[in-house]
Coordinates of C-alpha atoms and ligand atoms in Angstrom, one line a residue:
M1 CA 76.3 138.6 75.0
I2 CA 73.1 138.6 77.0
H3 CA 73.1 137.6 80.7
G4 CA 71.2 134.6 81.9
L5 CA 68.3 135.3 84.2
M6 CA 69.0 132.7 86.8
Q7 CA 69.3 133.7 90.5
Q8 CA 72.8 134.1 91.9
Q9 CA 73.3 132.8 95.4
P10 CA 76.7 132.4 97.0
L11 CA 77.6 128.8 97.7
M12 CA 77.5 128.6 101.5
I13 CA 78.4 125.6 103.8
S14 CA 75.5 126.7 106.1
S15 CA 73.1 125.9 103.2
I16 CA 73.9 122.2 103.6
I17 CA 72.8 122.0 107.2
E18 CA 69.8 124.1 106.6
F19 CA 68.8 121.8 103.8
A20 CA 69.4 118.6 105.8
E21 CA 67.6 120.0 108.8
R22 CA 64.5 120.9 106.7
W23 CA 64.4 117.9 104.3
F24 CA 66.0 115.0 106.2
P25 CA 65.0 116.0 109.8
K26 CA 64.7 112.4 111.0
V27 CA 67.9 111.0 109.5
E28 CA 70.3 110.0 112.2
V29 CA 73.8 110.9 113.2
V30 CA 75.2 108.2 115.4
S31 CA 78.5 108.7 117.3
R32 CA 80.6 106.6 119.6
S33 CA 81.4 109.3 122.2
V34 CA 84.8 109.8 123.8
E35 CA 83.0 109.4 127.2
G36 CA 81.9 105.9 126.1
P37 CA 78.2 105.5 125.3
I38 CA 76.7 105.6 121.8
H39 CA 75.1 109.0 121.1
R40 CA 72.3 109.4 118.6
Y41 CA 70.4 112.4 117.3
T42 CA 69.0 113.7 114.0
Y43 CA 69.9 116.3 111.4
K44 CA 67.2 118.4 112.9
D45 CA 69.0 118.3 116.3
M46 CA 72.3 118.9 114.6
G47 CA 71.0 122.0 112.8
R48 CA 69.8 123.5 116.1
R49 CA 73.1 122.8 117.8
A50 CA 75.1 124.1 114.9
R51 CA 73.2 127.4 115.2
Q52 CA 74.0 127.4 118.9
V53 CA 77.7 126.9 118.1
A54 CA 77.5 129.9 115.8
N55 CA 76.1 131.9 118.7
V56 CA 78.9 130.6 120.9
M57 CA 81.4 132.1 118.4
Q58 CA 80.0 135.5 119.3
T59 CA 80.2 134.7 123.1
L60 CA 83.8 133.8 122.6
G61 CA 84.5 137.0 120.6
I62 CA 85.3 135.1 117.4
N63 CA 84.7 137.2 114.3
A64 CA 84.4 136.4 110.6
G65 CA 87.8 135.3 109.3
D66 CA 89.2 134.3 112.8
R67 CA 90.7 130.9 113.0
V68 CA 89.3 128.3 115.4
A69 CA 91.1 125.0 115.9
T70 CA 89.7 121.5 116.7
L71 CA 91.6 118.5 118.1
A72 CA 88.9 115.9 118.0
W73 CA 87.9 112.5 116.9
N74 CA 85.0 111.8 114.5
G75 CA 81.8 112.7 116.5
Y76 CA 78.7 114.8 116.5
R77 CA 80.3 117.7 118.4
H78 CA 83.1 117.9 115.8
L79 CA 80.4 117.8 113.1
E80 CA 78.5 120.7 114.7
L81 CA 81.8 122.7 114.7
Y82 CA 82.2 122.0 111.0
Y83 CA 79.0 123.9 110.4
G84 CA 78.7 126.3 113.3
V85 CA 82.3 127.7 113.0
S86 CA 82.5 127.9 109.1
G87 CA 78.8 128.9 108.8
S88 CA 79.3 131.9 111.1
G89 CA 82.1 133.1 108.8
A90 CA 85.0 132.0 111.0
V91 CA 87.6 129.5 109.7
L92 CA 87.8 125.9 111.1
H93 CA 91.3 124.5 111.5
T94 CA 91.1 120.8 112.1
V95 CA 94.4 119.9 113.7
N96 CA 95.8 116.4 113.3
P97 CA 96.5 115.2 116.9
R98 CA 99.0 112.7 115.6
L99 CA 101.5 115.5 114.6
F100 CA 104.7 115.7 116.6
K101 CA 104.4 118.2 119.4
E102 CA 106.6 120.8 117.6
Q103 CA 104.5 120.5 114.5
L104 CA 101.3 120.8 116.5
A105 CA 102.5 124.0 118.0
Y106 CA 103.7 125.2 114.6
V107 CA 100.4 124.7 112.8
I108 CA 98.3 126.3 115.6
N109 CA 100.6 129.3 115.7
H110 CA 101.0 129.5 111.9
A111 CA 97.2 129.5 111.5
G112 CA 96.8 132.1 114.3
D113 CA 94.1 130.0 116.0
R114 CA 92.4 132.0 118.8
V115 CA 90.3 129.2 120.4
V116 CA 90.9 125.5 120.5
F117 CA 88.1 123.0 120.9
L118 CA 89.4 119.7 122.1
D119 CA 88.2 116.2 123.0
L120 CA 88.9 114.9 126.5
T121 CA 91.6 112.6 125.0
F122 CA 93.7 115.5 124.0
V123 CA 93.8 117.5 127.2
P124 CA 97.2 116.2 128.3
L125 CA 98.6 116.8 124.8
L126 CA 97.4 120.4 124.8
E127 CA 98.7 120.9 128.4
S128 CA 102.1 119.9 127.2
V129 CA 102.3 122.5 124.4
A130 CA 100.1 125.3 125.8
D131 CA 103.1 127.4 126.8
E132 CA 104.1 127.5 123.2
L133 CA 100.7 128.8 122.0
P134 CA 100.8 132.5 122.6
N135 CA 97.8 133.3 120.3
V136 CA 95.4 130.8 121.9
E137 CA 93.0 132.7 124.2
K138 CA 90.6 130.0 125.2
Y139 CA 90.2 126.2 125.3
V140 CA 86.8 124.6 125.0
I141 CA 86.6 120.9 126.1
L142 CA 84.1 118.9 124.1
T143 CA 82.2 117.3 127.0
D144 CA 79.6 118.1 129.6
R145 CA 80.0 119.5 133.1
E146 CA 80.0 116.0 134.7
H147 CA 83.1 114.9 132.6
M148 CA 85.1 118.1 132.8
P149 CA 88.6 117.2 133.9
E150 CA 91.1 118.9 136.2
T151 CA 93.4 120.8 133.9
S152 CA 96.3 123.2 133.9
L153 CA 95.0 124.8 130.7
A154 CA 94.0 128.5 131.2
N155 CA 90.6 129.9 130.3
V156 CA 88.9 126.6 129.9
H157 CA 85.2 126.3 129.0
C158 CA 82.8 123.3 128.9
Y159 CA 81.3 122.8 125.5
E160 CA 77.9 121.6 126.7
E161 CA 77.6 124.5 129.1
L162 CA 78.4 127.0 126.4
L163 CA 75.8 125.4 124.1
E164 CA 73.1 125.3 126.9
A165 CA 73.5 129.1 127.4
A166 CA 73.4 129.8 123.6
D167 CA 70.3 130.8 121.7
S168 CA 69.2 128.3 119.1
H169 CA 67.9 131.1 116.9
Y170 CA 70.5 132.3 114.4
Q171 CA 70.3 133.6 110.9
W172 CA 73.2 132.1 108.9
P173 CA 75.0 135.0 107.3
T174 CA 75.5 135.2 103.5
F175 CA 78.9 136.5 102.4
D176 CA 81.5 136.0 99.6
E177 CA 81.5 132.3 98.6
N178 CA 85.3 132.6 98.1
A179 CA 85.8 133.3 101.8
A180 CA 87.9 130.8 103.7
S181 CA 85.9 128.1 105.4
S182 CA 88.5 125.7 106.8
I183 CA 92.3 125.0 106.8
C184 CA 94.1 121.7 106.8
Y185 CA 97.9 121.3 107.0
T186 CA 99.6 118.8 104.8
S187 CA 101.5 116.2 106.8
G188 CA 104.8 117.6 105.6
T189 CA 107.3 114.8 105.4
T190 CA 109.9 117.5 104.4
G191 CA 110.0 121.0 105.9
N192 CA 107.1 122.5 107.9
P193 CA 103.5 121.5 107.3
K194 CA 101.8 123.8 104.7
G195 CA 98.3 125.2 105.2
V196 CA 95.7 124.4 102.5
V197 CA 92.8 126.9 102.7
Y198 CA 89.4 125.7 101.5
S199 CA 86.6 128.1 100.6
H200 CA 82.8 127.8 101.0
R201 CA 82.6 127.6 97.2
S202 CA 85.3 124.9 96.8
T203 CA 83.8 122.9 99.7
L204 CA 80.3 123.0 98.3
I205 CA 81.3 122.1 94.8
H206 CA 83.5 119.3 96.1
A207 CA 80.6 117.9 98.1
L208 CA 78.4 118.0 95.0
G209 CA 81.1 116.6 92.7
S210 CA 81.9 113.7 95.0
S211 CA 78.3 112.7 95.5
I212 CA 77.5 111.8 91.9
P213 CA 77.1 108.2 90.8
N214 CA 80.6 108.2 89.2
G215 CA 81.8 109.6 92.5
L216 CA 80.7 108.1 95.9
S217 CA 77.2 107.6 94.5
L218 CA 75.6 108.9 97.7
S219 CA 71.9 108.7 98.4
G220 CA 69.4 108.6 101.2
N221 CA 69.7 104.8 101.2
D222 CA 73.2 105.0 102.6
S223 CA 74.3 104.6 106.1
I224 CA 77.9 105.8 106.1
L225 CA 80.6 104.7 108.6
L226 CA 83.0 107.6 108.4
V227 CA 86.3 106.2 109.6
V228 CA 88.6 108.7 107.8
P229 CA 89.3 111.3 110.4
Q230 CA 87.5 114.6 110.6
F231 CA 91.0 116.0 111.2
H232 CA 92.3 114.7 107.9
V233 CA 91.2 116.7 104.7
N234 CA 87.8 117.5 106.0
S235 CA 87.0 113.8 106.4
W236 CA 87.4 113.5 102.6
G237 CA 84.5 115.9 102.3
V238 CA 81.9 113.4 103.6
S239 CA 81.0 115.5 106.6
Y240 CA 79.5 117.8 104.0
A241 CA 78.3 115.4 101.3
A242 CA 76.4 113.1 103.8
P243 CA 73.9 115.7 105.1
M244 CA 73.6 117.1 101.5
N245 CA 72.4 113.6 100.4
G246 CA 70.4 112.7 103.5
C247 CA 72.7 109.8 104.3
K248 CA 72.7 108.5 107.8
L249 CA 76.1 109.2 109.3
V250 CA 77.9 107.0 111.8
L251 CA 81.0 108.4 113.5
P252 CA 83.3 106.0 115.3
G253 CA 85.0 108.3 117.8
P254 CA 88.4 107.1 119.1
A255 CA 87.7 103.4 118.7
M256 CA 89.2 102.4 115.3
D257 CA 90.0 98.7 116.1
G258 CA 88.4 96.0 113.9
A259 CA 85.9 94.8 116.6
S260 CA 84.6 98.3 117.4
L261 CA 84.2 99.2 113.7
H262 CA 82.4 96.0 113.0
E263 CA 80.1 96.5 115.9
L264 CA 79.0 99.8 114.5
M265 CA 78.7 98.5 110.9
D266 CA 76.5 95.8 112.1
S267 CA 74.2 97.7 114.6
E268 CA 73.8 100.7 112.3
R269 CA 73.5 98.7 109.1
C270 CA 76.2 100.6 107.4
T271 CA 76.2 100.4 103.6
L272 CA 79.3 102.5 102.8
S273 CA 82.5 103.1 104.7
L274 CA 85.7 105.1 103.9
A275 CA 89.2 104.6 105.3
V276 CA 92.9 104.2 104.6
P277 CA 94.3 100.7 103.9
T278 CA 95.8 100.4 107.4
V279 CA 92.4 100.6 109.0
W280 CA 91.0 98.1 106.6
M281 CA 93.8 95.7 107.4
M282 CA 92.7 95.8 111.1
L283 CA 89.0 95.2 110.1
T284 CA 89.8 92.3 107.7
G285 CA 92.1 90.8 110.3
F286 CA 89.2 90.9 112.9
L287 CA 86.8 89.4 110.4
R288 CA 89.1 86.5 109.6
E289 CA 89.7 85.7 113.3
S290 CA 86.1 86.2 114.5
G291 CA 84.3 84.6 111.5
E292 CA 82.1 87.7 111.4
T293 CA 80.8 89.0 108.0
L294 CA 79.6 92.3 106.5
P295 CA 75.9 91.6 105.6
H296 CA 74.9 95.2 105.1
M297 CA 78.0 96.8 103.6
K298 CA 77.8 97.4 99.9
R299 CA 81.0 99.3 99.1
V300 CA 84.1 100.6 100.8
V301 CA 86.2 103.5 99.6
I302 CA 89.9 103.0 100.1
G303 CA 92.5 105.8 99.5
G304 CA 95.3 107.7 101.0
S305 CA 97.8 105.1 99.9
A306 CA 97.7 102.3 97.3
V307 CA 95.2 99.4 98.0
P308 CA 96.9 96.0 98.1
E309 CA 95.5 93.5 95.7
A310 CA 94.8 91.0 98.5
M311 CA 92.6 93.6 100.2
I312 CA 90.5 94.1 97.1
R313 CA 90.1 90.3 96.7
S314 CA 89.2 89.8 100.4
F315 CA 86.5 92.5 100.4
E316 CA 85.0 91.5 97.0
T317 CA 85.3 87.7 97.2
D318 CA 85.0 86.9 100.9
Y319 CA 82.5 89.5 101.9
D320 CA 80.8 90.6 98.7
V321 CA 81.7 94.3 99.2
E322 CA 82.7 96.4 96.3
V323 CA 86.0 98.2 96.7
I324 CA 86.3 101.8 95.3
H325 CA 89.9 102.8 95.1
A326 CA 90.4 106.5 95.3
W327 CA 93.3 109.0 95.0
G328 CA 93.6 112.5 96.3
M329 CA 95.5 114.8 98.5
T330 CA 95.0 117.6 101.0
E331 CA 95.6 120.1 98.2
T332 CA 92.8 118.5 96.2
S333 CA 90.1 118.6 98.9
P334 CA 90.8 115.6 98.5
L335 CA 88.9 113.9 95.7
G336 CA 91.1 113.5 92.6
T337 CA 90.2 110.2 91.0
L338 CA 87.9 107.3 91.8
N339 CA 87.9 103.8 90.3
F340 CA 84.6 102.8 88.9
L341 CA 84.5 100.2 86.2
M342 CA 83.1 101.3 82.8
P343 CA 80.5 99.0 81.2
H344 CA 83.0 97.4 78.7
L345 CA 85.3 96.5 81.6
R346 CA 82.5 95.0 83.7
D347 CA 82.1 92.4 80.9
L348 CA 85.7 91.2 81.5
D349 CA 86.2 88.3 83.9
Y350 CA 87.4 89.1 87.4
E351 CA 91.1 88.3 86.8
E352 CA 91.2 90.6 83.8
Q353 CA 89.5 93.4 85.8
M354 CA 92.0 93.2 88.7
P355 CA 94.9 95.2 87.0
I356 CA 92.3 97.9 86.4
K357 CA 90.9 97.8 89.9
L358 CA 94.4 98.3 91.3
K359 CA 94.6 101.7 89.4
Q360 CA 93.7 104.9 91.3
G361 CA 90.8 105.6 88.8
K362 CA 89.3 108.3 86.7
S363 CA 88.7 112.0 87.2
V364 CA 85.2 113.1 88.2
F365 CA 83.8 116.3 86.6
G366 CA 85.3 119.3 88.4
I367 CA 88.9 118.1 88.5
D368 CA 91.2 117.5 85.7
I369 CA 94.5 115.6 85.7
R370 CA 97.4 115.2 83.3
I371 CA 100.9 113.7 83.2
V372 CA 104.0 115.5 81.9
D373 CA 107.7 114.7 81.3
D374 CA 110.8 116.5 82.6
E375 CA 110.3 119.1 79.8
N376 CA 106.6 119.6 80.7
N377 CA 105.5 117.9 77.5
V378 CA 102.0 116.3 78.0
L379 CA 102.3 112.5 77.9
P380 CA 99.9 110.2 76.1
H381 CA 97.1 108.2 77.7
D382 CA 98.6 104.9 76.7
G383 CA 99.0 103.3 80.2
V384 CA 102.8 103.0 79.6
A385 CA 104.2 106.5 79.6
F386 CA 104.7 107.8 83.1
G387 CA 105.4 111.3 84.3
R388 CA 104.7 114.0 86.9
L389 CA 101.0 114.1 87.8
Q390 CA 99.4 117.5 87.7
A391 CA 95.8 118.5 88.7
R392 CA 93.6 121.5 88.3
G393 CA 90.0 122.3 89.1
H394 CA 87.4 123.9 91.3
W395 CA 88.7 122.3 94.4
V396 CA 92.4 122.3 93.8
T397 CA 94.6 124.7 95.8
S398 CA 96.1 127.7 94.2
G399 CA 98.7 128.4 97.0
Y400 CA 99.5 127.8 100.7
Y401 CA 98.5 129.9 103.6
G402 CA 100.9 132.7 104.5
D403 CA 103.3 131.7 101.7
E404 CA 104.4 134.8 99.8
N405 CA 105.9 132.9 96.9
N406 CA 102.7 131.1 96.3
D407 CA 104.0 129.6 93.1
V408 CA 102.6 126.1 93.4
V409 CA 100.6 126.3 90.2
D410 CA 101.9 127.0 86.7
S411 CA 100.6 129.8 84.5
D412 CA 97.8 127.5 83.2
G413 CA 96.7 126.6 86.8
W414 CA 98.2 123.1 86.9
F415 CA 99.2 122.0 90.4
E416 CA 102.2 119.8 90.8
T417 CA 101.0 116.8 92.9
G418 CA 104.4 115.3 93.6
D419 CA 103.2 111.9 92.3
V420 CA 104.3 110.0 89.3
A421 CA 101.6 108.3 87.3
T422 CA 100.4 106.6 84.0
I423 CA 97.0 107.2 82.4
D424 CA 95.6 104.5 80.1
E425 CA 93.4 104.9 77.1
D426 CA 90.2 104.7 79.2
G427 CA 91.5 107.4 81.4
Y428 CA 92.4 105.2 84.4
M429 CA 95.3 106.8 86.3
M430 CA 97.8 104.7 88.1
I431 CA 100.2 106.1 90.7
T432 CA 103.6 104.6 90.1
D433 CA 105.5 106.6 92.7
R434 CA 106.1 109.9 94.6
T435 CA 108.5 112.0 92.6
K436 CA 111.1 111.8 95.4
D437 CA 110.7 108.0 95.9
V438 CA 111.1 106.7 92.4
I439 CA 114.3 104.7 92.0
K440 CA 116.6 105.9 89.2
S441 CA 118.6 102.9 88.1
G442 CA 121.0 103.3 85.2
G443 CA 118.7 105.9 83.6
E444 CA 115.6 103.8 83.9
W445 CA 112.9 104.5 86.6
I446 CA 111.7 101.7 88.9
S447 CA 108.5 102.2 90.8
S448 CA 109.0 101.7 94.5
I449 CA 105.2 101.3 95.0
A450 CA 105.0 98.6 92.4
L451 CA 107.6 96.6 94.2
E452 CA 106.0 97.2 97.6
N453 CA 102.6 96.0 96.3
I454 CA 104.2 92.8 95.1
A455 CA 106.1 92.3 98.4
V456 CA 103.0 92.7 100.5
G457 CA 101.2 90.2 98.2
H458 CA 103.5 87.5 99.8
P459 CA 101.4 85.7 102.5
D460 CA 104.3 86.0 105.0
I461 CA 104.8 89.8 104.7
T462 CA 102.8 92.2 106.7
E463 CA 104.2 95.5 105.4
A464 CA 107.0 96.5 103.1
A465 CA 108.8 99.6 102.0
V466 CA 111.1 99.9 99.0
I467 CA 113.7 102.7 99.0
A468 CA 116.4 103.8 96.6
M469 CA 120.0 103.2 97.9
P470 CA 123.1 104.5 96.3
H471 CA 124.9 102.1 94.0
P472 CA 128.3 102.7 92.4
K473 CA 127.3 101.2 89.0
W474 CA 123.6 102.0 88.6
D475 CA 123.4 105.2 90.7
E476 CA 120.4 103.8 92.7
R477 CA 119.1 100.4 93.3
P478 CA 116.0 99.2 95.3
L479 CA 116.2 97.9 98.8
V480 CA 113.2 96.2 100.4
V481 CA 112.6 96.8 104.1
A482 CA 109.9 94.4 105.3
V483 CA 108.0 93.3 108.3
K484 CA 107.3 89.5 108.5
N485 CA 104.1 88.0 109.8
H486 CA 104.4 86.5 113.3
N487 CA 106.0 83.1 113.3
S488 CA 107.1 83.3 109.7
N489 CA 110.7 82.4 108.8
I490 CA 110.7 83.7 105.3
D491 CA 114.2 84.7 104.2
R492 CA 115.8 87.3 101.8
E493 CA 116.2 84.8 98.9
S494 CA 112.6 83.6 98.9
L495 CA 111.2 87.1 99.0
L496 CA 113.4 88.2 96.2
S497 CA 112.6 85.2 94.0
Y498 CA 108.9 85.9 94.8
I499 CA 109.2 89.5 93.6
G500 CA 111.2 88.2 90.6
E501 CA 108.1 86.3 89.4
S502 CA 106.3 89.6 88.7
V503 CA 108.9 92.0 87.4
A504 CA 111.7 92.2 84.9
K505 CA 115.1 91.0 86.2
W506 CA 116.7 94.4 86.3
Q507 CA 113.9 95.6 88.6
V508 CA 114.4 92.9 91.2
P509 CA 115.7 94.7 94.4
N510 CA 119.3 94.1 95.4
D511 CA 118.6 93.2 99.0
V512 CA 116.0 92.7 101.8
V513 CA 116.2 93.8 105.4
F514 CA 113.6 92.5 107.8
V515 CA 112.6 94.9 110.6
D516 CA 110.0 94.7 113.5
E517 CA 108.2 97.8 112.3
L518 CA 108.3 100.6 109.7
P519 CA 108.1 104.3 110.5
H520 CA 104.8 106.0 109.8
G521 CA 103.8 109.7 109.6
A522 CA 100.9 111.5 111.3
T523 CA 98.4 110.3 108.7
G524 CA 99.5 106.7 108.8
K525 CA 101.5 106.8 105.6
L526 CA 104.9 105.2 105.5
N527 CA 107.6 107.8 106.4
K528 CA 110.2 107.0 103.8
L529 CA 112.2 110.1 104.7
K530 CA 112.7 108.6 108.2
L531 CA 113.4 105.2 106.7
R532 CA 116.1 106.6 104.4
E533 CA 117.7 108.3 107.5
D534 CA 117.6 105.0 109.4
F535 CA 119.4 103.3 106.5
N536 CA 121.9 106.1 105.9
D537 CA 124.8 103.9 106.6
Y538 CA 123.5 100.9 104.7
C539 CA 125.6 99.4 101.8
F540 CA 124.4 96.7 99.4
P541 CA 126.1 93.4 99.9
D542 CA 127.4 93.4 96.3
T543 CA 129.2 96.8 96.6
Ligands
LIG601 P1 97.7 113.7 101.9 O1 97.7 115.0 101.4 O2 98.4 113.5 103.3 O3 96.3 113.1 101.9 O4 98.6 112.8 100.9 C1 98.4 112.8 99.6 C2 99.3 111.7 98.9 O5 98.9 110.4 99.3 C3 99.1 111.7 97.4 O6 99.9 112.7 96.8 C4 99.7 110.3 97.1 O7 101.1 110.2 97.1 C5 99.2 109.5 98.3 N1 97.9 108.8 97.9 C6 96.7 109.2 98.1 N2 95.8 108.2 97.7 C7 96.5 107.3 97.1 C8 96.2 106.0 96.4 N3 95.0 105.6 96.3 N4 97.3 105.3 96.0 C9 98.5 105.7 96.1 N5 98.9 106.8 96.7 C10 97.9 107.6 97.2

């Protein structure tokens, strides 16, 4: 073997902001600030302030490898922390403020965070748990002197004051690309949340891998409204991929309602936006009521949970916006698969394309997936066989933070996603369930997600969850728990017969219960564990 003669440079997150500052100095970052007004500056400004943040790390006594937490909305200051903290060699822990208080204290303590940077919004939340955070030495409030609040938090600093005092000269250090850059905790519907630790290398390769045309297809022509929170899986990596590609970045702050999002989409001429279905539901609701349109938007990326068919149709038919359905998880950085139509499928008519669009999509280079049965036999790509979905690749986790038994991947490096899926002959993967949510009826599996998708397709249903309930004859049978639209008087029989039009008779649920709302977890996903607890005493009418 002879060695190649190419240069070896460690892959560093700081190289992204250095690049954007030098080559896209005038491209804007626009933020709706927590204080109210719209803030705008450029990648040149951001690069300078990220260097100041890195100097602030020294002022605060933060060394390489130390953990620094954020509790913040999407905004320019949070973005500066993404680069300033990780670029200096410290590890950014983006805490999800929607966690229950006990979980919030748990993740901050478990990560060993020494300093917490927080938005004004979260001062009361931190005050209420501060007593349980023995390792936190300092709090930095992400605002200026004028807006600094009265607070019972100890050792409080003002972000803008710290930055003002910091030198804007800083040489980004170069170190092992496998060093940790950030930590995100999984939402943990069972047990404690688990810490996924990203490295500079994995983050950089993920940003490259997600930028390509078969990925998010990013370019300097894009103005991106980043709705997916910077506290959830590194904002799907877009806080890194956008400056890398010279995209304008628009950050909505705390205002996630349809009207506020639309206002930014319009004024900033956004061409791409990324969010979970719940957010899109609010936006399309607003568009319907107000009669507004989306003249600049070209594509929306929807992931985090399955995209309802009605949502795809609404975006594509009513507003001429392409929907890109994506699947991923905290453990996969998050990009796993993206749904882009291959040329032979583009020739099909829209109705024939729809079943494909509903799938979660194909792997992009850098991450591989497969499905296996209970004996770990690899299942065929025939679109019918379904089994446990596994993933491996440059940006897939190999273990959890502080977990000695780190045995989450098998000897070949395959990570168990906890999802159940099919993969068709063109490689389109479709999630049929979570392993623990699938309904096992008389030895056959029924997909709870498939039934939920059908139920929410009914015009009178706002949201629906399907859970397995014990049944004396079939072991388990499906129960629909649904939220009706206002003023609807849809009943059990009509919803069941509607579902019956789309599935085999044995898959039709045994009952429907209407509720005012369904329980959700910290990332907006349905909390089926809580729902199952709520229905602990439930019995089917036929038993
Ligand atoms: P999280 O780590 O909180 O982002 O959750 C990851 C999980 O969300 C995955 O394992 C899936 O169960 C679910 N998920 C993500 N994207 C999709 C999607 N497009 N369709 C269905 N489920 C999804």
